[in-house]
Short mmCIF file of C-alpha atoms and ligand atoms in Angstrom, two decimals:
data_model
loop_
_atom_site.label_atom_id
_atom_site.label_comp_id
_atom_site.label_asym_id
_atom_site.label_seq_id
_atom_site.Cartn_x
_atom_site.Cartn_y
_atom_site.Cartn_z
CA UNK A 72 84.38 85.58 108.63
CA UNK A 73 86.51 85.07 111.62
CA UNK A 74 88.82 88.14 111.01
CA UNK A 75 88.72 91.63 109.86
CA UNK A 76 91.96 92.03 108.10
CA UNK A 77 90.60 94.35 105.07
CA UNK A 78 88.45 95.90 102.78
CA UNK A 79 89.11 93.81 100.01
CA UNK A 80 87.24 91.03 101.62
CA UNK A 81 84.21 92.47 102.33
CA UNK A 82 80.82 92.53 100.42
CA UNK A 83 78.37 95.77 99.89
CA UNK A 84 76.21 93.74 102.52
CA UNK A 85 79.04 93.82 104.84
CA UNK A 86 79.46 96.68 104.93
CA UNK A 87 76.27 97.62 105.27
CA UNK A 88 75.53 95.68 108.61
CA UNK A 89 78.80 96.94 110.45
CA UNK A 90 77.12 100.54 109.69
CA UNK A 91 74.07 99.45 110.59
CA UNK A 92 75.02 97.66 113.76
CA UNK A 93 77.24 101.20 114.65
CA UNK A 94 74.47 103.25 114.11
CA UNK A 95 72.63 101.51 116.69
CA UNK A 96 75.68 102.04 118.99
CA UNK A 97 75.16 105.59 118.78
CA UNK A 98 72.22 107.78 120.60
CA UNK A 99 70.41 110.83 119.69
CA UNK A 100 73.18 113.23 121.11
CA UNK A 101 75.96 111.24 119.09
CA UNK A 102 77.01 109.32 121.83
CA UNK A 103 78.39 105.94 121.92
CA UNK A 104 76.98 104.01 124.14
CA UNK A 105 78.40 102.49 127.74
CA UNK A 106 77.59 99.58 127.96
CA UNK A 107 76.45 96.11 126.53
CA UNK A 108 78.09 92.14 127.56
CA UNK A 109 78.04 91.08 123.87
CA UNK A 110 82.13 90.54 124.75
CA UNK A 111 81.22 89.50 128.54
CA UNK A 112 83.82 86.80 129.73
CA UNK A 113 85.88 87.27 126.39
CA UNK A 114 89.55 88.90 126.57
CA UNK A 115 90.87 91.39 123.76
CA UNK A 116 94.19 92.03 123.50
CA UNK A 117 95.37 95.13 121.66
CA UNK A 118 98.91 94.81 120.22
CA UNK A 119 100.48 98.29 118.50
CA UNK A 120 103.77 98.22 117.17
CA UNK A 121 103.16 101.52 115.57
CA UNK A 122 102.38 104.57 117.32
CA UNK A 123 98.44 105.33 117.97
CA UNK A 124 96.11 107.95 119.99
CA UNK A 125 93.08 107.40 118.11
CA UNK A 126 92.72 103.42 117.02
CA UNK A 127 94.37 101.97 120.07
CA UNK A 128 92.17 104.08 122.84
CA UNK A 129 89.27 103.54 120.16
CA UNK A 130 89.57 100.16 120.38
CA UNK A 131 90.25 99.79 123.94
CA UNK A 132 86.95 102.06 125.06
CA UNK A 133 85.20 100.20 122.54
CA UNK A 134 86.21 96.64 124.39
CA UNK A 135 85.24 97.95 127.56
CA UNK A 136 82.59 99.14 126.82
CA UNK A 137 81.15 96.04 125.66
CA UNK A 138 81.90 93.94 128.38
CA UNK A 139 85.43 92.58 127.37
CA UNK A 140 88.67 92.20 129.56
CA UNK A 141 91.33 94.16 127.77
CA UNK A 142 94.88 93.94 127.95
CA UNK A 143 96.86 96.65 125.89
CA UNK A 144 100.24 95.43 125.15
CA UNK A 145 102.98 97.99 125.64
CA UNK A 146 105.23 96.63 122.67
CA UNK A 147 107.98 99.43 123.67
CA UNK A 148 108.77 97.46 127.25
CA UNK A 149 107.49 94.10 125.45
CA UNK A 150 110.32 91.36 124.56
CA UNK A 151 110.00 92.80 121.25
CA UNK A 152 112.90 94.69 122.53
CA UNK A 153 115.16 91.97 123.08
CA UNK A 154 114.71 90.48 119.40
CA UNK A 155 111.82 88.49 120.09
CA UNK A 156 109.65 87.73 116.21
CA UNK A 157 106.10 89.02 116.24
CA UNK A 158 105.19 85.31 115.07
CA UNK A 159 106.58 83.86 118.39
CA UNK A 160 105.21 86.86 120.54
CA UNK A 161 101.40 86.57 119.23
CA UNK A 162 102.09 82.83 119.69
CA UNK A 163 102.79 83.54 123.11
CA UNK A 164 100.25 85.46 123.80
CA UNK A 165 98.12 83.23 121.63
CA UNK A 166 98.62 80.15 124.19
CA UNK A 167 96.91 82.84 127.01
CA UNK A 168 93.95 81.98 125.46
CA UNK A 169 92.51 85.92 123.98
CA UNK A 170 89.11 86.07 121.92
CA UNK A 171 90.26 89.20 120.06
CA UNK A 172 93.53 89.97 119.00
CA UNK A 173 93.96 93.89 117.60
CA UNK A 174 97.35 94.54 115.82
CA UNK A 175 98.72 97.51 113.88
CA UNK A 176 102.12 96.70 112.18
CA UNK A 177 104.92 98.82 110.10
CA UNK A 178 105.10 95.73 107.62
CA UNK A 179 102.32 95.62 104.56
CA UNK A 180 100.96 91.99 105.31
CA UNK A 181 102.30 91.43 108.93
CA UNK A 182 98.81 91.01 110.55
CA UNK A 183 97.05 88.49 107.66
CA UNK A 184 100.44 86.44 108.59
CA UNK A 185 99.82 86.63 112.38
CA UNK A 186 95.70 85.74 111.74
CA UNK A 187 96.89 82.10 110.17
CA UNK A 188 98.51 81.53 113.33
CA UNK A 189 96.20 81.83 116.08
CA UNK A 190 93.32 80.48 117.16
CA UNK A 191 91.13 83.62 117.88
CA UNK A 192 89.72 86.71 115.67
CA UNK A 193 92.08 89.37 114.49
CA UNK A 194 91.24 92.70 113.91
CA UNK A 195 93.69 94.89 111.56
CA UNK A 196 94.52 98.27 113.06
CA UNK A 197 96.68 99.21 110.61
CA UNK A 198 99.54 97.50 108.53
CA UNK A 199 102.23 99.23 106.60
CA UNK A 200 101.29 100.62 103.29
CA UNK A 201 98.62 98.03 102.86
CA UNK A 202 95.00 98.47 104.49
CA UNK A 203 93.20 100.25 107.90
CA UNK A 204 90.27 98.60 107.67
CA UNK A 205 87.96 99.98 110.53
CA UNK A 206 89.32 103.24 109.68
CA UNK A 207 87.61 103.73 105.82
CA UNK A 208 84.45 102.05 108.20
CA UNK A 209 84.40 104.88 110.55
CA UNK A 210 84.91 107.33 107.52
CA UNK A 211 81.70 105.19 105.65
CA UNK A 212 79.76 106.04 108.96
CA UNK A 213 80.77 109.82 109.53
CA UNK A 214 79.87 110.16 105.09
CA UNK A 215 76.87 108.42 106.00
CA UNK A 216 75.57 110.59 108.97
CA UNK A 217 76.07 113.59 107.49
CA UNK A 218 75.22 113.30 103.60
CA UNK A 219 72.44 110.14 104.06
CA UNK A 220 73.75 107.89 101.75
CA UNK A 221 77.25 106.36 100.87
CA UNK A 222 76.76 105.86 97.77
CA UNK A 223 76.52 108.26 94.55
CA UNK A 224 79.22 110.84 96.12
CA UNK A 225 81.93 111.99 94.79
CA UNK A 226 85.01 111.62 96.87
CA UNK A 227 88.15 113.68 96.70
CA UNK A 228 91.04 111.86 98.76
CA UNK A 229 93.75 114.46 98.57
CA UNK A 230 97.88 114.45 99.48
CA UNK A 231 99.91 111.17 100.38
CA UNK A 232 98.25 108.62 98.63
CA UNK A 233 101.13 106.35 97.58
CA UNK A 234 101.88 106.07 101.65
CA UNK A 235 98.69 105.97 102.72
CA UNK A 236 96.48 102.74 104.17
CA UNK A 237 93.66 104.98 105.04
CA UNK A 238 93.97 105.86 101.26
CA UNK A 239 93.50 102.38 99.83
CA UNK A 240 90.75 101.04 102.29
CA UNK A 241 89.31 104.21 101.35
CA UNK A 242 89.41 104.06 97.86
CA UNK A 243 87.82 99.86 97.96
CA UNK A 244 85.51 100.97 100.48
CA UNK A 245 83.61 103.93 98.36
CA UNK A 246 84.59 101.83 95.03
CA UNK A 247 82.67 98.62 96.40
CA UNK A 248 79.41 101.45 97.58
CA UNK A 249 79.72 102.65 93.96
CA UNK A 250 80.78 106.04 94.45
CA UNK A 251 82.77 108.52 92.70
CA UNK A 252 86.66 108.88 93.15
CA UNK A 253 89.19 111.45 92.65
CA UNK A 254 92.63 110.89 94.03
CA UNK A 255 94.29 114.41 94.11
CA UNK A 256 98.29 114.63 95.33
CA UNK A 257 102.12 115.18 93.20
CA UNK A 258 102.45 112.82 90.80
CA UNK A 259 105.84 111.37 93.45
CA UNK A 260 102.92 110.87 95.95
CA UNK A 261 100.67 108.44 93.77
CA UNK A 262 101.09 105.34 93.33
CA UNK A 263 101.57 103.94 89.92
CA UNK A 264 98.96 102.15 87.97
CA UNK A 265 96.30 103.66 90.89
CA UNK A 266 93.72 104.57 87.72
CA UNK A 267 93.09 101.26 87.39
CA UNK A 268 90.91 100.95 90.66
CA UNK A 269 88.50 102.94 88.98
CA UNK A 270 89.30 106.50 89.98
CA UNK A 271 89.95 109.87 88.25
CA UNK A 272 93.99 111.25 89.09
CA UNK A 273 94.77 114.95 89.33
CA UNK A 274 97.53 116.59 90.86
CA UNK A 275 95.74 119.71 90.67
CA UNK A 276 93.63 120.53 93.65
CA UNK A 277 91.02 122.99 92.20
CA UNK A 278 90.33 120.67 89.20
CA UNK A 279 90.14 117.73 92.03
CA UNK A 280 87.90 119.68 94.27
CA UNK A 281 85.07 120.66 91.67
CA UNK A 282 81.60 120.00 92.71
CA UNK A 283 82.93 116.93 95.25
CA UNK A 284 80.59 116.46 98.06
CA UNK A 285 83.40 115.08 100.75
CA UNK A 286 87.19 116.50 100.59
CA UNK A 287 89.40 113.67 102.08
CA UNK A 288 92.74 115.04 103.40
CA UNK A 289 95.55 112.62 104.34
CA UNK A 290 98.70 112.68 106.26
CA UNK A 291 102.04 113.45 104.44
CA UNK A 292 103.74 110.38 105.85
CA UNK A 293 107.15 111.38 105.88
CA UNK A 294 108.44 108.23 108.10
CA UNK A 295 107.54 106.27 105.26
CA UNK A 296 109.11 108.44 102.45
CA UNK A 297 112.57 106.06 103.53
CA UNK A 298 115.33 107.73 101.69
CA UNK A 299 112.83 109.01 99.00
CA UNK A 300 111.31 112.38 97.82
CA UNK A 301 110.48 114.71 100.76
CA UNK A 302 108.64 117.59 99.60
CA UNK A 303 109.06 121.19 101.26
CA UNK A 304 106.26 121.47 103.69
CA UNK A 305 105.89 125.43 102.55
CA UNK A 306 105.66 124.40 98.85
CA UNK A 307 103.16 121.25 99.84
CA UNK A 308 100.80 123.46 101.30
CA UNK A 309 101.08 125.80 98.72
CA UNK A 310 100.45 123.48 96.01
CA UNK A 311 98.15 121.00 98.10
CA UNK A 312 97.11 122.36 101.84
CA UNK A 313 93.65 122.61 101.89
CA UNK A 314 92.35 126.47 102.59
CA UNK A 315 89.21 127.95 102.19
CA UNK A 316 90.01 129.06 98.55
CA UNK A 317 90.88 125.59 97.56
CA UNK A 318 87.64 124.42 99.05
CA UNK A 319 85.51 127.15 97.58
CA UNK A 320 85.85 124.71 95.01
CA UNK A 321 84.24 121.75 96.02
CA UNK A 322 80.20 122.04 97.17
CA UNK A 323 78.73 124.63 99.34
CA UNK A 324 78.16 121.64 101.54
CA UNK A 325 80.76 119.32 101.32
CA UNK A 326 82.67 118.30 104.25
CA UNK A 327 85.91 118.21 105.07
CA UNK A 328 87.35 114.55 106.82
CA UNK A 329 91.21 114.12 108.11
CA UNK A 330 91.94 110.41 109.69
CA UNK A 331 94.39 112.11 112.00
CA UNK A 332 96.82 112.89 112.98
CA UNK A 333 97.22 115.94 111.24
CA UNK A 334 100.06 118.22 110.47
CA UNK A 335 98.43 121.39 109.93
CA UNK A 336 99.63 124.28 107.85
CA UNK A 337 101.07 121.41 105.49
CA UNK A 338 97.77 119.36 104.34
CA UNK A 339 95.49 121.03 105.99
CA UNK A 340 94.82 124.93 107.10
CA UNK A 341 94.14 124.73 111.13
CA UNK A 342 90.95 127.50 110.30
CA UNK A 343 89.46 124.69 108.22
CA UNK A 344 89.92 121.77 110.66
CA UNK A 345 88.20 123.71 113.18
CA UNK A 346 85.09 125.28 111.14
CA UNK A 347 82.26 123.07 112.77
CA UNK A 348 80.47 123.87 110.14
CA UNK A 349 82.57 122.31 107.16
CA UNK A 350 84.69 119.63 109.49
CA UNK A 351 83.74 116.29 110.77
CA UNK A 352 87.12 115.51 111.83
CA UNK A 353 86.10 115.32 115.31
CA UNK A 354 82.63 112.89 114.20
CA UNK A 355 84.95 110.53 112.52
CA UNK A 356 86.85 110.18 116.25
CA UNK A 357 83.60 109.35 117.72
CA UNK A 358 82.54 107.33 114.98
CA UNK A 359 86.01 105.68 115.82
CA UNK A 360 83.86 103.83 118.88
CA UNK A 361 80.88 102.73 117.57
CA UNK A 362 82.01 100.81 114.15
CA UNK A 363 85.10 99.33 116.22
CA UNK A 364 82.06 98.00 118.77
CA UNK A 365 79.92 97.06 115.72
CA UNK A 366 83.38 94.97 114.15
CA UNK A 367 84.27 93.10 117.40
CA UNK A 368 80.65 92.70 117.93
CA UNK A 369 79.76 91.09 114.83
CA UNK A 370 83.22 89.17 115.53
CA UNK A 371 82.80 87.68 118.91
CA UNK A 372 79.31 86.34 117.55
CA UNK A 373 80.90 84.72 114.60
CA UNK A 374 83.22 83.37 116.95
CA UNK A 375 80.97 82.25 119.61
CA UNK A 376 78.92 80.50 116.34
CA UNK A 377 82.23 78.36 114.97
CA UNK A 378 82.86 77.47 118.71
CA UNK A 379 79.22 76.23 119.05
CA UNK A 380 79.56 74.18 116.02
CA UNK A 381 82.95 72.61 116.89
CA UNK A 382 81.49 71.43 120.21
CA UNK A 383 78.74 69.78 118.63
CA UNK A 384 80.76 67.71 115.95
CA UNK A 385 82.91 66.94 118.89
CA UNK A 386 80.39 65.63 121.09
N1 LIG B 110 93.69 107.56 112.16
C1 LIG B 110 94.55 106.84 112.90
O1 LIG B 110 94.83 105.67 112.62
O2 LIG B 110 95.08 107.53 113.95
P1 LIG B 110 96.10 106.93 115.02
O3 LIG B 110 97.41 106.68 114.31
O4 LIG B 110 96.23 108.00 116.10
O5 LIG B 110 95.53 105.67 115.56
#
């Protein structure tokens, strides 16, 4: 394929080569590696018009790291300001000539519009409601480090779902790797119809929680709640937080996974984020590196192929 816009449009075997590709990114002490050239002489430009700590300096180490020039648009100073579409701006920036184009976007859809423009690979960072893609990758790898398998788990994703991108690349990720899914929030937070991807709904933690073997926490999203429902952040935590009684619940071994960034004492109980020995919060960060290596990788080659190919017929 020449982008990475979703899930949805990957395969089991897809999947299963960006994972395998990260893993080799990765050395004995969990390390991402330096350096490579598989993106020598290519440019990668990262464009966020949403806020970001992890994806964009993910993304941006991960470039460098493999050889690329990379230019991180500030979209705050960028003529953005001044009224300027984000058609005509990645058109503009599309006539510069880039390899890799990253975008994260407040609209559902915004960066599968901007991919039929241009004539390089885009990578979805994040858009609206709709899908992170290298984030439910990252979150396959961390699962797959520390249980050995991603498949044949069962998966509680827990708070925000009706918000929540992470949620639904999430929830076709582990669906596609045939695993087991429970999606546990307030019925206000879930979005209708969800049962019908193939997962079990609760909006009862400790019923949610039994036996799973990875506890998923997400974000309450509250920029995105526009005019809507906001629940009390004492009662949500109450009803919702994860703390160590609510986890009791789930395996002796499960482990607990937050995309970031979190809001703790309302989803999540700080004690519990920080217990090395139950969190990989801070694996799925340095996951973060590798798969976004292993996607641009496996990108730029694709690329590099069509280019090859479109010289020959020319010539
Ligand atoms: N998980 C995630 O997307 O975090 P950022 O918003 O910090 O990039």
């Amino acid at each position: 394929a020449r982008h990475l816009l979703g899930i949805e449009h990957l395969t089991q075997e897809d999947i299963r080569t960006v994972l395998d590709l990260a893993d080799t990114y990765v050395d004995l002490n969990r390390r991402t590696v330096k350096h490579s050239d598989a993106l020598a002489g290519m440019t990668q430009i990262n464009m966020f018009f949403e806020n970001s700590t992890r994806t964009q300096a993910s993304f941006e180490l991960a470039g460098k790291r493999l050889g690329a020039d990379v230019m991180n648009m500030s979209m705050q100073t960028s003529s953005v300001k001044k009224g300027e579409t984000l058609i005509d701006t990645a058109m503009t920036l599309n006539a510069m000539h880039p390899d890799l184009l990253v975008v994260r976007h407040g609209a559902s859809g915004a960066v599968n519009l901007l991919a039929e423009k241009v004539n390089c690979a885009v990578l979805n960072a994040g858009d609206g409601k709709h899908e992170h893609p290298t984030q439910a990758l990252l979150d396959a790898l961390t699962i797959r480090r520390a249980k050995g398998r991603i498949q044949r788990l069962t998966v509680a994703i827990c708070g925000d779902v009706a918000h929540s991108r992470v949620a639904r690349s999430n929830l076709i990720l582990l669906n596609k790797m045939e695993n087991r899914i429970r999606l546990i929030g307030p019925p206000t937070l879930m979005p209708a119809g969800i049962s019908e991807f193939g997962c079990e709904v609760s909006d009862d933690m400790r019923e949610g929680l039994r036996d799973a073997d990875v506890v998923m926490m997400l974000r309450l999203q509250k920029e995105r709640m526009d005019g809507g429902f906001i629940p009390s952040e004492r009662e949500y935590f109450h009803r919702y937080g994860l703390d160590a009684e609510k986890l009791s619940y789930a395996k002796e071994d499960a482990i607990v996974m937050h995309p970031g960034p979190m809001n703790r004492g309302v989803e999540i109980d700080g004690t519990i984020a920080d217990d090395i020995n139950r969190s990989v919060i801070q694996d799925q960060v340095e996951m973060g590196v590798a798969v976004r290596m292993a996607c641009m990788d496996l990108l730029a080659r694709n690329l590099r192929q069509e280019r090859g190919r479109a010289l020959t017929e020319g010539t």
